[in-house]
PDB file of C-alpha atoms in Angstrom:
ATOM      1  CA  UNK D   1      30.962  -3.983  17.865  1.00  0.00           C
ATOM      2  CA  UNK D   2      27.739  -2.726  19.387  1.00  0.00           C
ATOM      3  CA  UNK D   3      26.213   0.722  19.211  1.00  0.00           C
ATOM      4  CA  UNK D   4      25.110   2.494  22.381  1.00  0.00           C
ATOM      5  CA  UNK D   5      22.765   5.464  22.650  1.00  0.00           C
ATOM      6  CA  UNK D   6      22.924   7.725  25.686  1.00  0.00           C
ATOM      7  CA  UNK D   7      19.475   9.302  26.056  1.00  0.00           C
ATOM      8  CA  UNK D   8      18.855  12.389  28.208  1.00  0.00           C
ATOM      9  CA  UNK D   9      16.577  15.384  28.597  1.00  0.00           C
ATOM     10  CA  UNK D  10      18.530  18.634  28.514  1.00  0.00           C
ATOM     11  CA  UNK D  11      15.873  21.357  28.583  1.00  0.00           C
ATOM     12  CA  UNK D  12      12.205  22.079  29.160  1.00  0.00           C
ATOM     13  CA  UNK D  13      10.156  25.123  28.252  1.00  0.00           C
ATOM     14  CA  UNK D  14       6.577  26.181  27.896  1.00  0.00           C
ATOM     15  CA  UNK D  15       4.673  29.140  26.616  1.00  0.00           C
ATOM     16  CA  UNK D  16       1.013  29.674  27.230  1.00  0.00           C
ATOM     17  CA  UNK D  17      -1.599  30.277  29.842  1.00  0.00           C
ATOM     18  CA  UNK D  18      -2.931  27.012  31.220  1.00  0.00           C
ATOM     19  CA  UNK D  19      -0.925  26.604  34.410  1.00  0.00           C
ATOM     20  CA  UNK D  20       2.405  26.168  36.122  1.00  0.00           C
ATOM     21  CA  UNK D  21       2.308  22.662  37.647  1.00  0.00           C
ATOM     22  CA  UNK D  22       3.709  20.166  35.130  1.00  0.00           C
ATOM     23  CA  UNK D  23       4.966  16.618  34.850  1.00  0.00           C
ATOM     24  CA  UNK D  24       6.061  14.711  31.752  1.00  0.00           C
ATOM     25  CA  UNK D  25       7.672  11.601  30.382  1.00  0.00           C
ATOM     26  CA  UNK D  26       9.658  10.685  27.286  1.00  0.00           C
ATOM     27  CA  UNK D  27       9.998   7.116  26.009  1.00  0.00           C
ATOM     28  CA  UNK D  28      12.650   6.135  23.443  1.00  0.00           C
ATOM     29  CA  UNK D  29      12.642   2.782  21.607  1.00  0.00           C
ATOM     30  CA  UNK D  30      15.730   1.945  19.566  1.00  0.00           C
ATOM     31  CA  UNK D  31      15.541  -0.247  16.456  1.00  0.00           C
ATOM     32  CA  UNK D  32      18.389  -1.690  14.381  1.00  0.00           C
ATOM     33  CA  UNK D  33      17.117  -4.740  12.515  1.00  0.00           C
ATOM     34  CA  UNK D  34      14.534  -5.158  15.288  1.00  0.00           C
ATOM     35  CA  UNK D  35      13.969  -3.646  18.722  1.00  0.00           C
ATOM     36  CA  UNK D  36      17.301  -3.390  20.569  1.00  0.00           C
ATOM     37  CA  UNK D  37      16.297  -1.475  23.693  1.00  0.00           C
ATOM     38  CA  UNK D  38      14.034   1.090  25.255  1.00  0.00           C
ATOM     39  CA  UNK D  39      14.010   3.580  28.115  1.00  0.00           C
ATOM     40  CA  UNK D  40      11.644   6.011  29.809  1.00  0.00           C
ATOM     41  CA  UNK D  41      12.609   9.220  31.569  1.00  0.00           C
ATOM     42  CA  UNK D  42       9.868  10.606  33.823  1.00  0.00           C
ATOM     43  CA  UNK D  43      10.022  14.081  35.310  1.00  0.00           C
ATOM     44  CA  UNK D  44       7.781  14.380  38.400  1.00  0.00           C
ATOM     45  CA  UNK D  45       5.335  17.204  39.052  1.00  0.00           C
ATOM     46  CA  UNK D  46       7.061  20.533  39.587  1.00  0.00           C
ATOM     47  CA  UNK D  47       6.221  24.226  39.454  1.00  0.00           C
ATOM     48  CA  UNK D  48       7.178  25.661  36.102  1.00  0.00           C
ATOM     49  CA  UNK D  49       5.876  29.139  35.187  1.00  0.00           C
ATOM     50  CA  UNK D  50       5.018  30.032  31.598  1.00  0.00           C
ATOM     51  CA  UNK D  51       7.546  31.636  29.234  1.00  0.00           C
ATOM     52  CA  UNK D  52      10.405  29.892  31.024  1.00  0.00           C
ATOM     53  CA  UNK D  53      13.295  27.779  29.699  1.00  0.00           C
ATOM     54  CA  UNK D  54      15.186  25.619  32.194  1.00  0.00           C
ATOM     55  CA  UNK D  55      16.954  22.342  32.815  1.00  0.00           C
ATOM     56  CA  UNK D  56      14.681  19.576  34.112  1.00  0.00           C
ATOM     57  CA  UNK D  57      14.519  19.433  37.921  1.00  0.00           C
ATOM     58  CA  UNK D  58      16.455  16.846  39.850  1.00  0.00           C
ATOM     59  CA  UNK D  59      19.592  14.907  39.005  1.00  0.00           C
ATOM     60  CA  UNK D  60      20.653  13.997  35.450  1.00  0.00           C
ATOM     61  CA  UNK D  61      18.722  10.950  34.250  1.00  0.00           C
ATOM     62  CA  UNK D  62      20.892   9.871  31.310  1.00  0.00           C
ATOM     63  CA  UNK D  63      20.162   6.306  30.257  1.00  0.00           C
ATOM     64  CA  UNK D  64      22.228   4.028  28.016  1.00  0.00           C
ATOM     65  CA  UNK D  65      20.257   2.010  25.447  1.00  0.00           C
ATOM     66  CA  UNK D  66      21.691  -0.776  23.231  1.00  0.00           C
ATOM     67  CA  UNK D  67      21.603   0.227  19.541  1.00  0.00           C
ATOM     68  CA  UNK D  68      22.646  -2.950  17.701  1.00  0.00           C
ATOM     69  CA  UNK D  69      25.424  -3.410  15.167  1.00  0.00           C
ATOM     70  CA  UNK D  70      27.709  -0.429  14.506  1.00  0.00           C
ATOM     71  CA  UNK D  71      27.681   0.983  11.002  1.00  0.00           C
ATOM     72  CA  UNK D  72      23.991   0.203  10.403  1.00  0.00           C
ATOM     73  CA  UNK D  73      21.061   2.642  10.441  1.00  0.00           C
ATOM     74  CA  UNK D  74      19.331   3.173  13.777  1.00  0.00           C
ATOM     75  CA  UNK D  75      15.720   4.257  14.188  1.00  0.00           C
ATOM     76  CA  UNK D  76      14.504   5.894  17.397  1.00  0.00           C
ATOM     77  CA  UNK D  77      10.766   5.992  18.070  1.00  0.00           C
ATOM     78  CA  UNK D  78       9.954   8.700  20.603  1.00  0.00           C
ATOM     79  CA  UNK D  79       6.725   9.049  22.555  1.00  0.00           C
ATOM     80  CA  UNK D  80       6.282  12.042  24.869  1.00  0.00           C
ATOM     81  CA  UNK D  81       3.451  13.089  27.141  1.00  0.00           C
ATOM     82  CA  UNK D  82       3.183  16.430  28.979  1.00  0.00           C
ATOM     83  CA  UNK D  83       0.620  16.925  31.746  1.00  0.00           C
ATOM     84  CA  UNK D  84      -0.491  20.192  33.300  1.00  0.00           C
ATOM     85  CA  UNK D  85      -1.649  19.080  36.744  1.00  0.00           C
ATOM     86  CA  UNK D  86      -5.043  20.433  37.900  1.00  0.00           C
ATOM     87  CA  UNK D  87      -7.149  19.840  40.999  1.00  0.00           C
ATOM     88  CA  UNK D  88     -10.068  18.200  39.163  1.00  0.00           C
ATOM     89  CA  UNK D  89      -8.882  17.133  35.701  1.00  0.00           C
ATOM     90  CA  UNK D  90      -5.343  17.136  34.321  1.00  0.00           C
ATOM     91  CA  UNK D  91      -4.684  18.530  30.853  1.00  0.00           C
ATOM     92  CA  UNK D  92      -2.572  16.208  28.705  1.00  0.00           C
ATOM     93  CA  UNK D  93      -0.803  16.491  25.357  1.00  0.00           C
ATOM     94  CA  UNK D  94       1.007  13.704  23.492  1.00  0.00           C
ATOM     95  CA  UNK D  95       3.487  13.488  20.612  1.00  0.00           C
ATOM     96  CA  UNK D  96       5.116  10.705  18.546  1.00  0.00           C
ATOM     97  CA  UNK D  97       8.324  11.301  16.568  1.00  0.00           C
ATOM     98  CA  UNK D  98      10.615   9.004  14.567  1.00  0.00           C
ATOM     99  CA  UNK D  99      14.330   9.764  14.124  1.00  0.00           C
ATOM    100  CA  UNK D 100      16.684   7.934  11.775  1.00  0.00           C
ATOM    101  CA  UNK D 101      20.433   8.018  12.473  1.00  0.00           C
ATOM    102  CA  UNK D 102      23.462   6.356  10.949  1.00  0.00           C
ATOM    103  CA  UNK D 103      25.473   4.568  13.623  1.00  0.00           C
ATOM    104  CA  UNK D 104      29.116   5.712  13.523  1.00  0.00           C
ATOM    105  CA  UNK D 105      31.848   3.216  12.778  1.00  0.00           C
ATOM    106  CA  UNK D 106      34.253   1.810  15.344  1.00  0.00           C
ATOM    107  CA  UNK D 107      36.880   4.550  14.954  1.00  0.00           C
ATOM    108  CA  UNK D 108      34.429   7.424  14.337  1.00  0.00           C
ATOM    109  CA  UNK D 109      33.479  10.109  16.837  1.00  0.00           C
ATOM    110  CA  UNK D 110      30.109   9.674  18.593  1.00  0.00           C
ATOM    111  CA  UNK D 111      27.130  11.276  16.863  1.00  0.00           C
ATOM    112  CA  UNK D 112      25.228  13.796  19.026  1.00  0.00           C
ATOM    113  CA  UNK D 113      21.691  14.783  18.060  1.00  0.00           C
ATOM    114  CA  UNK D 114      19.443  17.163  19.978  1.00  0.00           C
ATOM    115  CA  UNK D 115      15.758  17.256  19.085  1.00  0.00           C
ATOM    116  CA  UNK D 116      12.918  19.460  20.332  1.00  0.00           C
ATOM    117  CA  UNK D 117       9.603  17.758  21.018  1.00  0.00           C
ATOM    118  CA  UNK D 118       6.780  20.293  20.935  1.00  0.00           C
ATOM    119  CA  UNK D 119       3.510  19.247  22.567  1.00  0.00           C
ATOM    120  CA  UNK D 120       0.321  21.279  22.447  1.00  0.00           C
ATOM    121  CA  UNK D 121      -1.766  21.116  25.618  1.00  0.00           C
ATOM    122  CA  UNK D 122      -5.310  22.498  25.765  1.00  0.00           C
ATOM    123  CA  UNK D 123      -7.142  23.459  28.969  1.00  0.00           C
ATOM    124  CA  UNK D 124     -10.342  21.509  29.539  1.00  0.00           C
ATOM    125  CA  UNK D 125     -13.118  22.317  29.354  1.00  0.00           C
ATOM    126  CA  UNK D 126     -12.192  23.589  25.907  1.00  0.00           C
ATOM    127  CA  UNK D 127     -14.544  26.590  26.191  1.00  0.00           C
ATOM    128  CA  UNK D 128     -11.917  28.389  28.294  1.00  0.00           C
ATOM    129  CA  UNK D 129      -9.717  28.705  25.161  1.00  0.00           C
ATOM    130  CA  UNK D 130      -6.395  28.423  27.010  1.00  0.00           C
ATOM    131  CA  UNK D 131      -3.443  26.562  25.523  1.00  0.00           C
ATOM    132  CA  UNK D 132       0.244  25.979  26.160  1.00  0.00           C
ATOM    133  CA  UNK D 133       3.082  24.726  23.997  1.00  0.00           C
ATOM    134  CA  UNK D 134       5.322  22.475  26.107  1.00  0.00           C
ATOM    135  CA  UNK D 135       8.756  21.808  24.614  1.00  0.00           C
ATOM    136  CA  UNK D 136      11.183  19.091  25.717  1.00  0.00           C
ATOM    137  CA  UNK D 137      14.707  19.067  24.290  1.00  0.00           C
ATOM    138  CA  UNK D 138      16.195  15.572  24.236  1.00  0.00           C
ATOM    139  CA  UNK D 139      19.756  14.525  23.437  1.00  0.00           C
ATOM    140  CA  UNK D 140      20.899  11.264  21.898  1.00  0.00           C
ATOM    141  CA  UNK D 141      24.609  10.414  21.761  1.00  0.00           C
ATOM    142  CA  UNK D 142      25.218   7.433  19.491  1.00  0.00           C
ATOM    143  CA  UNK D 143      28.580   5.705  19.789  1.00  0.00           C
ATOM    144  CA  UNK D 144      30.179   2.421  18.828  1.00  0.00           C
ATOM    145  CA  UNK D 145      31.787   0.444  21.672  1.00  0.00           C
TER     146      UNK D 145
END
């Protein structure tokens, strides 16, 4: 039996002062005795005022990713990039995270994990001293099919 991960973005938030036009992407690579699959969810530029928590704009972008043999450990390597869009020069923050999960067995319930990715973004030029903390909440549902 093969494991399947359903990857989605469930929430976005940001606090700070650098702007309200944002875009971002999250990449997930799934390993189980080698790379089994990968997916990228990109959220296009949208207006998003500071001190706000909301669902990402647009339709749900859940993606299924192969996760290898059931019952074995699964590693998810996450790369995320948040961009505050400016007229002259965009301000970008990046983050890498590794998650380790145990794939459920054939008769077990799916495992649901939500993880917050916090990305610091600094206004350039840096002399302005403005920053924002952009947070993306992702969900991984790991099942055996």
